[in-house]
Coordinates of C-alpha atoms and ligand atoms in Angstrom, one line a residue:
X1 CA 116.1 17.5 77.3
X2 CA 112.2 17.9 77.6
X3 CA 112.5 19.7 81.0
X4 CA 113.8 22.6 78.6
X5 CA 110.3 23.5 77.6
X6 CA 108.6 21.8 80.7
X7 CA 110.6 24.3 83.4
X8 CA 112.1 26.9 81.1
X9 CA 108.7 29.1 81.0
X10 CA 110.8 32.5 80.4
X11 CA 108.0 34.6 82.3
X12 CA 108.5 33.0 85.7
X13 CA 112.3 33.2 85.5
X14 CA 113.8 36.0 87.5
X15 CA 115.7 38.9 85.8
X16 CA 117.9 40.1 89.3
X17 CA 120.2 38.6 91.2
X18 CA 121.2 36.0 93.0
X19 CA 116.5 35.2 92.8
X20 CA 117.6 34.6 89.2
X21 CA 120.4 31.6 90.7
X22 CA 118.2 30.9 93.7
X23 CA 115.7 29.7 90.7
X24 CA 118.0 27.8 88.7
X25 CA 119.4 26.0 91.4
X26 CA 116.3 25.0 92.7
X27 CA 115.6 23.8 88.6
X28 CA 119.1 22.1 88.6
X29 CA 118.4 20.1 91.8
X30 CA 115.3 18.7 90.5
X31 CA 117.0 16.8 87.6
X32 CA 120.3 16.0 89.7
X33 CA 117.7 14.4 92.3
X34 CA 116.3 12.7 89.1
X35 CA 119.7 11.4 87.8
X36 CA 120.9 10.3 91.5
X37 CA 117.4 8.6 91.7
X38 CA 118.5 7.0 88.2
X39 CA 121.8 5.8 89.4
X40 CA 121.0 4.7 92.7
X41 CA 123.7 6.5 94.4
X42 CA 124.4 10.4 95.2
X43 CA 125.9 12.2 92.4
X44 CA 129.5 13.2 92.7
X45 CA 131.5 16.6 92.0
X46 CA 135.4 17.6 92.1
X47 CA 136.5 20.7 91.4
X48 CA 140.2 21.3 91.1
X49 CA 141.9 24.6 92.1
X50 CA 144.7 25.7 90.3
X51 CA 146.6 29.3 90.8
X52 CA 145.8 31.2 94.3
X53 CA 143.9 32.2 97.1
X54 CA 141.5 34.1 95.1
X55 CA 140.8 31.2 93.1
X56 CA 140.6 29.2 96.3
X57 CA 138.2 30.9 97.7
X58 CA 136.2 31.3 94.3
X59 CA 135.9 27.2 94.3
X60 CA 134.7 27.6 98.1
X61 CA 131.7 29.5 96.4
X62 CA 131.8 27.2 93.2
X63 CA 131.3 24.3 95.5
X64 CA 128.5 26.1 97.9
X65 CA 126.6 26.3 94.6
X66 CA 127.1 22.6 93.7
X67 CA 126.4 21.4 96.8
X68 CA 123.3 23.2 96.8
X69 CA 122.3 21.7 93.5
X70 CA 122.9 18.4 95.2
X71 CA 126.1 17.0 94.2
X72 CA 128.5 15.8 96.9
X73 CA 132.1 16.6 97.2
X74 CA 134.5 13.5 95.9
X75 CA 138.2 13.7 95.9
X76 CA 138.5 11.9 92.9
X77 CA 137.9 13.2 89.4
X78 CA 136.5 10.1 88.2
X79 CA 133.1 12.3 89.3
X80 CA 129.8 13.3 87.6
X81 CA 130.6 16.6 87.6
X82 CA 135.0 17.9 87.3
X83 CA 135.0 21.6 87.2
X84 CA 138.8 23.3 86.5
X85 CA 139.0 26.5 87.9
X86 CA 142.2 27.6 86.0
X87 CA 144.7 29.8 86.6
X88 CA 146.7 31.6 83.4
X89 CA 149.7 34.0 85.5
X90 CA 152.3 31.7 84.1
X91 CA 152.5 29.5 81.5
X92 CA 153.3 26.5 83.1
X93 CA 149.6 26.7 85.4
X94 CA 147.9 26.3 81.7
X95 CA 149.9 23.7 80.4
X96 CA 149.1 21.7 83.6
X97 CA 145.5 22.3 82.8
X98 CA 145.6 20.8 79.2
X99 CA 148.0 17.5 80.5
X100 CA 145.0 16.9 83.3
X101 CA 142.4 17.8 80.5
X102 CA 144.0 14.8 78.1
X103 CA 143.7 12.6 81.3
X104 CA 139.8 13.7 81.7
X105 CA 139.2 12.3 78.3
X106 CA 140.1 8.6 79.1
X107 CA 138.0 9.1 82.5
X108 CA 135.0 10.3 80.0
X109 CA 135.6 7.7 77.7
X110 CA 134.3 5.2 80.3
X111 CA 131.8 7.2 82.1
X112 CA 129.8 8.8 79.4
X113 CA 127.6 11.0 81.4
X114 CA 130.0 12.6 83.4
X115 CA 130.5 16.6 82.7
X116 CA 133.6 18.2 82.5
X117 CA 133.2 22.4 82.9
X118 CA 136.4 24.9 83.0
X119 CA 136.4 28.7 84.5
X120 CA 138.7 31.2 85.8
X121 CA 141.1 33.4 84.8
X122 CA 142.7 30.8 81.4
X123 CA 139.0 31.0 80.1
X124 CA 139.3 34.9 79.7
X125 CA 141.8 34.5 77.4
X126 CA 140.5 34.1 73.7
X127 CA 143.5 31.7 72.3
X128 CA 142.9 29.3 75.1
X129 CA 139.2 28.9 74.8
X130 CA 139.5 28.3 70.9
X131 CA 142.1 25.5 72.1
X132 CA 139.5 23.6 74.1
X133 CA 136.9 24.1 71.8
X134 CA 139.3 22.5 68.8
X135 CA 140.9 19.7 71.2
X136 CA 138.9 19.3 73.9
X137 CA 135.5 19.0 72.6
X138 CA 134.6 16.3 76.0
X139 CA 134.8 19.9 77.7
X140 CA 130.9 20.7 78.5
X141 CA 131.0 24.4 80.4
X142 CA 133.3 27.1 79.7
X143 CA 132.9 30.1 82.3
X144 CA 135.6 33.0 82.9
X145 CA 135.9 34.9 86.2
X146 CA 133.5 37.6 86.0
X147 CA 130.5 34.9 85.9
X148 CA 131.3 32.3 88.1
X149 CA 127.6 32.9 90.5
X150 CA 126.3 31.9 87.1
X151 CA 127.0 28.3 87.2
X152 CA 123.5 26.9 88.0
X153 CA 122.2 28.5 85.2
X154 CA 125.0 27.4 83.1
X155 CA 124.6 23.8 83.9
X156 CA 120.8 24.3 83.9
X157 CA 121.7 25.0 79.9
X158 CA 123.6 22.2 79.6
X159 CA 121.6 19.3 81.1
X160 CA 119.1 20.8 79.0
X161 CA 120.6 20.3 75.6
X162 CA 123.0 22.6 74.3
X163 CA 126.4 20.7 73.1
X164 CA 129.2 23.0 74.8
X165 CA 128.4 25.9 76.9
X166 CA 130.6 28.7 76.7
X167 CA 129.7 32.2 78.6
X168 CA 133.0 34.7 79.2
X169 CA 132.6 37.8 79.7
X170 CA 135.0 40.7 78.7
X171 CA 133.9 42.5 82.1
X172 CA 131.8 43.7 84.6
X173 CA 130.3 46.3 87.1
X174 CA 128.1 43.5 89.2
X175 CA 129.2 42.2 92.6
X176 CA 126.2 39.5 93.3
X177 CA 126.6 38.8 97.2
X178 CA 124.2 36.1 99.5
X179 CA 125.1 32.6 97.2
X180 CA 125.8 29.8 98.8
X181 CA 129.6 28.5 99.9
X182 CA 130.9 25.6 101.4
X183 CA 134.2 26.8 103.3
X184 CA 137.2 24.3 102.9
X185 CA 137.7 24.8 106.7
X186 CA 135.6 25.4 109.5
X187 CA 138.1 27.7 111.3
X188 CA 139.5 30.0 108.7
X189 CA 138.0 31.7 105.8
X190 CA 139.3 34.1 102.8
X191 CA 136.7 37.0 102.4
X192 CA 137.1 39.0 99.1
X193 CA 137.0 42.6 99.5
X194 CA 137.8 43.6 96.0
X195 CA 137.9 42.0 92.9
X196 CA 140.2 43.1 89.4
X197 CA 143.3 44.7 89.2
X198 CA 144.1 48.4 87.7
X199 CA 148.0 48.3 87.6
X200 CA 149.0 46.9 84.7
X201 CA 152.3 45.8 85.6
X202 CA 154.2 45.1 82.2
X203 CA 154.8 41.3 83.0
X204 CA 151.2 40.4 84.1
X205 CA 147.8 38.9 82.8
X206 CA 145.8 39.6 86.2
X207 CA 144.1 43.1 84.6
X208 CA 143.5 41.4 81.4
X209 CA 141.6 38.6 82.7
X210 CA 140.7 39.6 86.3
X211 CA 139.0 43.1 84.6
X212 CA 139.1 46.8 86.7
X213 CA 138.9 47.1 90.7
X214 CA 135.5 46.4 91.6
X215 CA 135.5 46.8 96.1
X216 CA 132.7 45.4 98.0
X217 CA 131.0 47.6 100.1
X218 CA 132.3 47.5 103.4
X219 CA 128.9 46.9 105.1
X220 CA 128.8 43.5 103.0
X221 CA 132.2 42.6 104.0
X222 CA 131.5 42.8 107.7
X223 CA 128.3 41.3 107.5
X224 CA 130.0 38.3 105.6
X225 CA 132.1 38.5 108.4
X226 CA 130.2 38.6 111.0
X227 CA 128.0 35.4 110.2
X228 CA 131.5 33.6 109.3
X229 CA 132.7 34.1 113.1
X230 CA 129.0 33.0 114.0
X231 CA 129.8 29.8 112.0
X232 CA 132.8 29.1 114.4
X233 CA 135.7 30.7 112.0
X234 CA 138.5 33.0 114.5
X235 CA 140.5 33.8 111.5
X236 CA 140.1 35.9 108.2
X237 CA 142.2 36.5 105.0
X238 CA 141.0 39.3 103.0
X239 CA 141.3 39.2 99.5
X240 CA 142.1 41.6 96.8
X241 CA 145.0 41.5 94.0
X242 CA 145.6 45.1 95.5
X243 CA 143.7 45.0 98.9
X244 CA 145.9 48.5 99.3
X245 CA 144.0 50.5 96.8
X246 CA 140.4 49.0 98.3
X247 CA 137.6 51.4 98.7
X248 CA 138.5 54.1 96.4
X249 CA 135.9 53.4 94.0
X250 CA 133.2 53.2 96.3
X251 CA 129.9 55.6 96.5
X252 CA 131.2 56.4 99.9
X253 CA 135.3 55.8 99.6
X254 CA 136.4 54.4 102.4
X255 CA 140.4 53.3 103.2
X256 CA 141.8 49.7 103.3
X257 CA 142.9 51.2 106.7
X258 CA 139.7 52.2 107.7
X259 CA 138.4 48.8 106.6
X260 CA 141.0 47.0 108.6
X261 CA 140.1 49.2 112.7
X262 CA 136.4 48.2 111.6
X263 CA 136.9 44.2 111.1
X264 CA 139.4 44.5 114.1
X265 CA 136.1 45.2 116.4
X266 CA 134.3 42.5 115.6
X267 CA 133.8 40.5 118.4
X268 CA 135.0 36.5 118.2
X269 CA 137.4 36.7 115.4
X270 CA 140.7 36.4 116.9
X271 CA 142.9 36.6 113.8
X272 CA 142.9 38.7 110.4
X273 CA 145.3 38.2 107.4
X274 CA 145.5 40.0 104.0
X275 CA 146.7 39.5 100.6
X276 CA 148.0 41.4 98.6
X277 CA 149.8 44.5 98.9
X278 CA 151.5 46.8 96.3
X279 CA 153.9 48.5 98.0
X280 CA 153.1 51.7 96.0
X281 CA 149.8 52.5 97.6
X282 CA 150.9 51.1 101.2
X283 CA 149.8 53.9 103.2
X284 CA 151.0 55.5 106.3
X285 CA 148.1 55.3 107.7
X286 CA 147.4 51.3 107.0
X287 CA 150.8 50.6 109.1
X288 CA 149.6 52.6 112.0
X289 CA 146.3 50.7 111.9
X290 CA 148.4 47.3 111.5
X291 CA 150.2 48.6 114.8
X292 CA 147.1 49.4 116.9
X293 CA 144.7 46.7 115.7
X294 CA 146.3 43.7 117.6
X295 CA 143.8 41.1 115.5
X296 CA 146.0 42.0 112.1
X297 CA 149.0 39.0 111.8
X298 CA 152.6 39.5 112.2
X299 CA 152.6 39.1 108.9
X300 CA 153.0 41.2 105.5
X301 CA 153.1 40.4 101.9
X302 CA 155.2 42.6 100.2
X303 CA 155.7 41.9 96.9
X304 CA 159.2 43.1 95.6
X305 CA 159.9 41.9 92.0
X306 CA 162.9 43.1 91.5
X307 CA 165.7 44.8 93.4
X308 CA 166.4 46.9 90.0
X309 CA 165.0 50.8 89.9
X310 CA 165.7 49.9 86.2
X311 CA 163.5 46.8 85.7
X312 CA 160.9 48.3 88.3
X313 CA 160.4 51.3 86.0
X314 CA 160.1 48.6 82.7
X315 CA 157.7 46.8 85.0
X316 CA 155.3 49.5 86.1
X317 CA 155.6 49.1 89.6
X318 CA 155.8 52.8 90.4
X319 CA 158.7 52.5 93.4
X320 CA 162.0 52.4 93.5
X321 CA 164.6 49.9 95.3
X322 CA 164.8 52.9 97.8
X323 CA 161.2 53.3 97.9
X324 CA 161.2 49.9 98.8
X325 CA 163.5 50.2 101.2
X326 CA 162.5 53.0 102.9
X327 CA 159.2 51.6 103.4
X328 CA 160.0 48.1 104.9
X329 CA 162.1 50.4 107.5
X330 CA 158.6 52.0 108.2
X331 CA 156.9 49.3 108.4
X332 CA 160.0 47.7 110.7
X333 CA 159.5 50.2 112.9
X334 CA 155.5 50.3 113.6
X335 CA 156.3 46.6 113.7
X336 CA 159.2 45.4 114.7
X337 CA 158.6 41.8 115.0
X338 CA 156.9 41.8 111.8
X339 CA 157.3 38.8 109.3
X340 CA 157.8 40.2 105.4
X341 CA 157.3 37.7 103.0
X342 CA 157.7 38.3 99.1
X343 CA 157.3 37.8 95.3
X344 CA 160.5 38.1 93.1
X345 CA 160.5 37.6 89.2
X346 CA 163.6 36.5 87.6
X347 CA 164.8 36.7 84.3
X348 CA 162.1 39.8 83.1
X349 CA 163.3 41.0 80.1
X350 CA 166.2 43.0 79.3
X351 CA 167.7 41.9 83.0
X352 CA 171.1 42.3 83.7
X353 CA 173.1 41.0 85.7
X354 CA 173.8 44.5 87.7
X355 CA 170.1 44.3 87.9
X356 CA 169.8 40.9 89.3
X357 CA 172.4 42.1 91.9
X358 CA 170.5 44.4 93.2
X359 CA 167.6 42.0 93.4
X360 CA 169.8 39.9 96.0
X361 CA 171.2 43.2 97.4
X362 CA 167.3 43.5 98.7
X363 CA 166.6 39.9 99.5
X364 CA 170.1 40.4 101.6
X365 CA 168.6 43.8 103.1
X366 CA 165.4 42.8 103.9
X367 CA 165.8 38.9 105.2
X368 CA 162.5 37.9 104.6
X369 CA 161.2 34.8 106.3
X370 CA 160.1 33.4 102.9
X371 CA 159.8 34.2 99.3
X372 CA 157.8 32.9 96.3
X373 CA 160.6 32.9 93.2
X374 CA 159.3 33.1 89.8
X375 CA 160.9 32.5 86.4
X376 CA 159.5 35.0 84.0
X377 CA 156.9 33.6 82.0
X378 CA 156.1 35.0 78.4
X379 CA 151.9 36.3 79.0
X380 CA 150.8 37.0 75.0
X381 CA 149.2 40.8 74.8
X382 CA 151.3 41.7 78.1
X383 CA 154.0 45.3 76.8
X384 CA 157.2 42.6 78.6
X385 CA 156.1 39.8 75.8
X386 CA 157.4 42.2 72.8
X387 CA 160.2 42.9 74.7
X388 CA 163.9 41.5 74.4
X389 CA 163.5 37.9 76.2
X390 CA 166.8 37.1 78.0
X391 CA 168.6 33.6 77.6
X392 CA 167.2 30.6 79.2
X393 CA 170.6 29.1 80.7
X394 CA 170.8 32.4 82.2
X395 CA 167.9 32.6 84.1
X396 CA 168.0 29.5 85.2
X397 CA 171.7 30.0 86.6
X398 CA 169.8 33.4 88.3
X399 CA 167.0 31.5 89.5
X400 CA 169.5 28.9 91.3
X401 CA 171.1 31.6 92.7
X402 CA 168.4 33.5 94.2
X403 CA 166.6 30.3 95.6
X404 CA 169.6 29.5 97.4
X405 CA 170.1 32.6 98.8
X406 CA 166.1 32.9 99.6
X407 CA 166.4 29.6 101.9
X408 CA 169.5 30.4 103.4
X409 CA 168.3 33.7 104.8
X410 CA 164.5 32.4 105.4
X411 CA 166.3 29.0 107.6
X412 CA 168.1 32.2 109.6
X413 CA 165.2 34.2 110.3
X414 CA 161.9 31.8 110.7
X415 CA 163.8 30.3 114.4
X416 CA 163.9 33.8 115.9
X417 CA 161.2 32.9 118.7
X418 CA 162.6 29.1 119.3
X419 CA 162.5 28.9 123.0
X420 CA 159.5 31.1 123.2
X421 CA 155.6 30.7 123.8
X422 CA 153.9 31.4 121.2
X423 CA 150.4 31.5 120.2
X424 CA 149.3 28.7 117.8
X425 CA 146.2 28.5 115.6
X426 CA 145.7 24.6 115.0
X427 CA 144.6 23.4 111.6
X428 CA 145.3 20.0 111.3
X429 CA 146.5 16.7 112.3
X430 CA 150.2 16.6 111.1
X431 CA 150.4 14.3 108.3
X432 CA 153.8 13.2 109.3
X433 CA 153.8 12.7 112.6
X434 CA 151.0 10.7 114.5
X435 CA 149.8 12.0 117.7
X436 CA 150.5 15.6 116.3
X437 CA 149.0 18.7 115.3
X438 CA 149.8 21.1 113.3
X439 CA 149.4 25.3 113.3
X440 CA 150.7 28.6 112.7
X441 CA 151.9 31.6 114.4
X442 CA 150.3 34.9 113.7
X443 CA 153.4 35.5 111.3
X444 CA 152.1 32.5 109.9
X445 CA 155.4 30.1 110.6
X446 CA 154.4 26.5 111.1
X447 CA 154.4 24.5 114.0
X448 CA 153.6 21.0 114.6
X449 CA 153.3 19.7 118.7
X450 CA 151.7 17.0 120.4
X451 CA 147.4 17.0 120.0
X452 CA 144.4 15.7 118.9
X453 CA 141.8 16.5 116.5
X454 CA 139.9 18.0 119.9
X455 CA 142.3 21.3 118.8
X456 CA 141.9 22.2 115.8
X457 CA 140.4 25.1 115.2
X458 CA 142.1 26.3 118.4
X459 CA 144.1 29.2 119.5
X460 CA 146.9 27.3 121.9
X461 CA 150.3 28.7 123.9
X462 CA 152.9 26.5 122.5
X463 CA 156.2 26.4 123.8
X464 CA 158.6 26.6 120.3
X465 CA 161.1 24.0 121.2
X466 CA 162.9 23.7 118.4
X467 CA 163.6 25.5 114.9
X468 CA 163.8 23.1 112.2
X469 CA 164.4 25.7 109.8
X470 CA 161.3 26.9 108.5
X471 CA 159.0 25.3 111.0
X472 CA 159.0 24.7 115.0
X473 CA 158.2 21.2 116.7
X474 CA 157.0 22.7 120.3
X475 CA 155.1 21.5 123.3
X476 CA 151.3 22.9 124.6
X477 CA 152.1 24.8 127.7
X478 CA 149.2 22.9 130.1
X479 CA 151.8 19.3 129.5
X480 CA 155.3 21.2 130.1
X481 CA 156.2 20.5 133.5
X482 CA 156.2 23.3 136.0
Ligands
5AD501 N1 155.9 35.6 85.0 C1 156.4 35.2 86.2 N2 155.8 35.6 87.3 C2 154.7 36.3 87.3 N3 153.9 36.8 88.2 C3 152.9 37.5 87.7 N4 153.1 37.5 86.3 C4 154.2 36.8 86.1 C5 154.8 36.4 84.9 N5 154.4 36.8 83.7 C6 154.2 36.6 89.7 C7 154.4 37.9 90.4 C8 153.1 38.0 91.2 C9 152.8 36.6 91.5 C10 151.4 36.3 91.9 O1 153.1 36.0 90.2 O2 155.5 37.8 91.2 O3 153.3 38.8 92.4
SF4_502 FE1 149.5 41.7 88.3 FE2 150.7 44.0 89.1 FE3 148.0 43.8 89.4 FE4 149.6 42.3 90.9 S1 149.5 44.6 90.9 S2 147.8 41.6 89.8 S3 151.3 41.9 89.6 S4 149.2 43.8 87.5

């Protein structure tokens, strides 16, 4: 607590960013080296990722910053430091975060000194910080998604005294670039090229808690990318709740097409990804650059919904079924080989069954080679949570339905190239099988084939032996005789 006044003198701490973090962690890592020093051993962080890729790769930068401060990574949350980085898109991602933050408490109970923090996008929402702050008062650090660069400073705050501290902001303009991050793997790596989300599609909390697009310029992102490929990574996933609206609030707009031909010339990356599209601002011009630039993946996230023109319009999507439609056959076309891969919500309010119909009618259409399934989930201050809710027992019968229509197309369509070479990009050794590796295609299918950790990381022609469904066992080409 003394190394408040000791360190804290306000004059010498920066006012811009990231100096103003550079200086905190540097204060931070004194005191952790004096803790470890203490203990006699290296002290230990975990930080658990809940939700998706955008919160992934927000705990890649979490970490950077931790790892800087001198903690090392443990797999165990029996750590010194547990950080939650929360997701809030449906309800059941929170509730898992209050079970595991019940469970925290009897690990606190015997390891005193241990901190417990929380961030993301559950900690932008009022009701669920008051919740934490009632019944979960072992929870040191509360930090939303707007702030997250901030955590050296916020744990610099802590370790210096104060009881619980919170720091959410309602929004913001600032996109602080050049912190520290430790990549989950050494091959692959998300980049963020926009942050927030201005759609406001009736069912959803992202806007709410995620704030207004914010795009990074795109001289930053190909810089980041750039020193990524440098640092041995050959494949990319750019980031964006909307990556198809990117660039239009820039000083110098520039398209998500655009954007795309530009990364495609950088030399040494082999592969790029992207997530997410809306299929309202999915441009004519972004599929003719996914056609020419041979880097961008067989592979496209088109999120659907619903198959209902009705329920689309009471969603705020802003297409129709046809739309839709019509736009996958574009897309088909540029493409042909192309792997479409979607979200569908079940059960929004005031569905029908006509409308759910016409939800399979598209999934029956389109034949994509997978599909995340959702059961609507009630999102307090969203227009769908006033709305008519429809039964339970329904849904669930719909959900059924739609799942088992989902895998029986998907177990169709992922074999198409069995019998083929293929290139795969190997990521790990295959937890099932010893002496195996697994990879994926560019349309992102799994295959697992004989290796050793020598591969990973590596782009390898594989002969697809076998569909099992919704993964290939196949063979390297260099051990197939002839
Ligand atoms: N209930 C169920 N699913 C939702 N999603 C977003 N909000 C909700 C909700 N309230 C789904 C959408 C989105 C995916 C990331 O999560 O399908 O594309
Ligand atoms: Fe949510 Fe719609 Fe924005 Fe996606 S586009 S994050 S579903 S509001």
């Amino acid at each position: 607590m003394e190394q408040k006044t000791e360190v804290m003198g306000e004059a010498a701490v920066p006012t811009q960013e990231p100096e103003r973090q550079m200086y905190f962690m540097e204060q931070v890592k004194a005191l952790v080296k004096r803790r470890s020093e203490e203990k006699g051993r290296p002290l230990t962080c975990c930080i658990n990722t809940f939700g998706c890729q955008m919160n992934a790769r927000d705990s890649e930068k979490l970490l950077g910053i931790l790892e800087q401060i001198g903690y090392v990574e443990s797999d165990s949350e029996d750590a010194d430091f547990v950080l939650y980085n929360t997701c809030t898109v449906r309800d059941n991602a929170n509730q898992k975060v209050y079970g595991r933050l019940g469970y925290l408490q009897t690990i606190k109970r015997k390891h005193p000194d241990m901190l417990i923090a929380l961030c993301g996008c559950m900690m932008q929402e009022a009701t669920a910080v008051e919740k934490v702050k009632k019944s979960y008062s072992h929870v040191d650090i509360i930090f939303g998604t707007h702030n997250i660069f901030k955590l050296a400073e916020l744990l610099y705050r802590k370790l210096a005294g104060e009881k619980m501290v919170i720091d959410i902001w309602e929004g913001t303009d600032e996109i602080v670039e050049d912190l520290p991050i430790e990549r989950k793997y050494p091959f692959k790596s998300g980049v963020n090229i926009m942050f927030g989300c201005n759609n406001f599609c009736s069912y959803c909390i992202v806007p709410y808690v995620r704030g207004r697009e914010r795009s990074r310029k795109p001289e930053d992102i190909i810089a980041e990318i750039r020193r990524l490929v440098a640092d041995g990574v050959v494949e990319i996933m750019l980031l964006g709740q909307n990556v198809n609206s990117y660039g239009k609030n820039l000083e110098h707009p520039v398209t998500f097409a655009q954007l795309l031909r530009q990364i495609n010339e950088i030399e040494g990356l082999e592969r790029i990804r992207f997530m997410t599209s809306h299929p309202k601002d999915l441009s004519k011009e972004l599929i003719q650059a996914m056609k020419d630039c041979e880097k961008v993946c067989n592979h496209l996230h088109l999120p659907l919904q619903s198959g209902s023109s009705r329920v689309l319009k009471v969603m705020n999507r802003r297409y129709t079924k046809e739309d839709y439609l019509a736009l996958v056959d574009r897309i088909r076309e540029a493409v042909p080989d192309i792997a479409l891969t979607t979200d569908i919500i079940v059960g929004f309010p005031g569905e029908t069954e006509e409308d759910f119909q016409e939800t399979l009618d598209v999934v029956r259409r389109v034949r994509y080679d997978s599909a995340f399934t959702f059961i609507y989930s009630i999102r307090t201050g969203t227009p769908a949570a006033a709305m008519e809710q429809v039964p339970e027992e329904i849904v669930k019968d719909r959900f059924d339905r739609l799942l088992a229509e989902v895998q029986k197309i998907s177990g169709e369509v992922c074999g198409r190239d069995a019998g083929t070479v293929q290139k795969v990009l190997v990521e790990c050794l295959d937890d099932h099988k010893e002496g195996y590796v697994t990879g994926r295609l560019t349309n992102n299918t799994v295959v697992h084939f004989p290796g050793d950790a020598s591969v990973i990381g590596k782009i390898v022609d594989v002969y697809l032996e076998e569909s099992k469904g919704f993964y290939y066992m196949g063979k390297p080409v260099e051990n197939m005789e002839g």
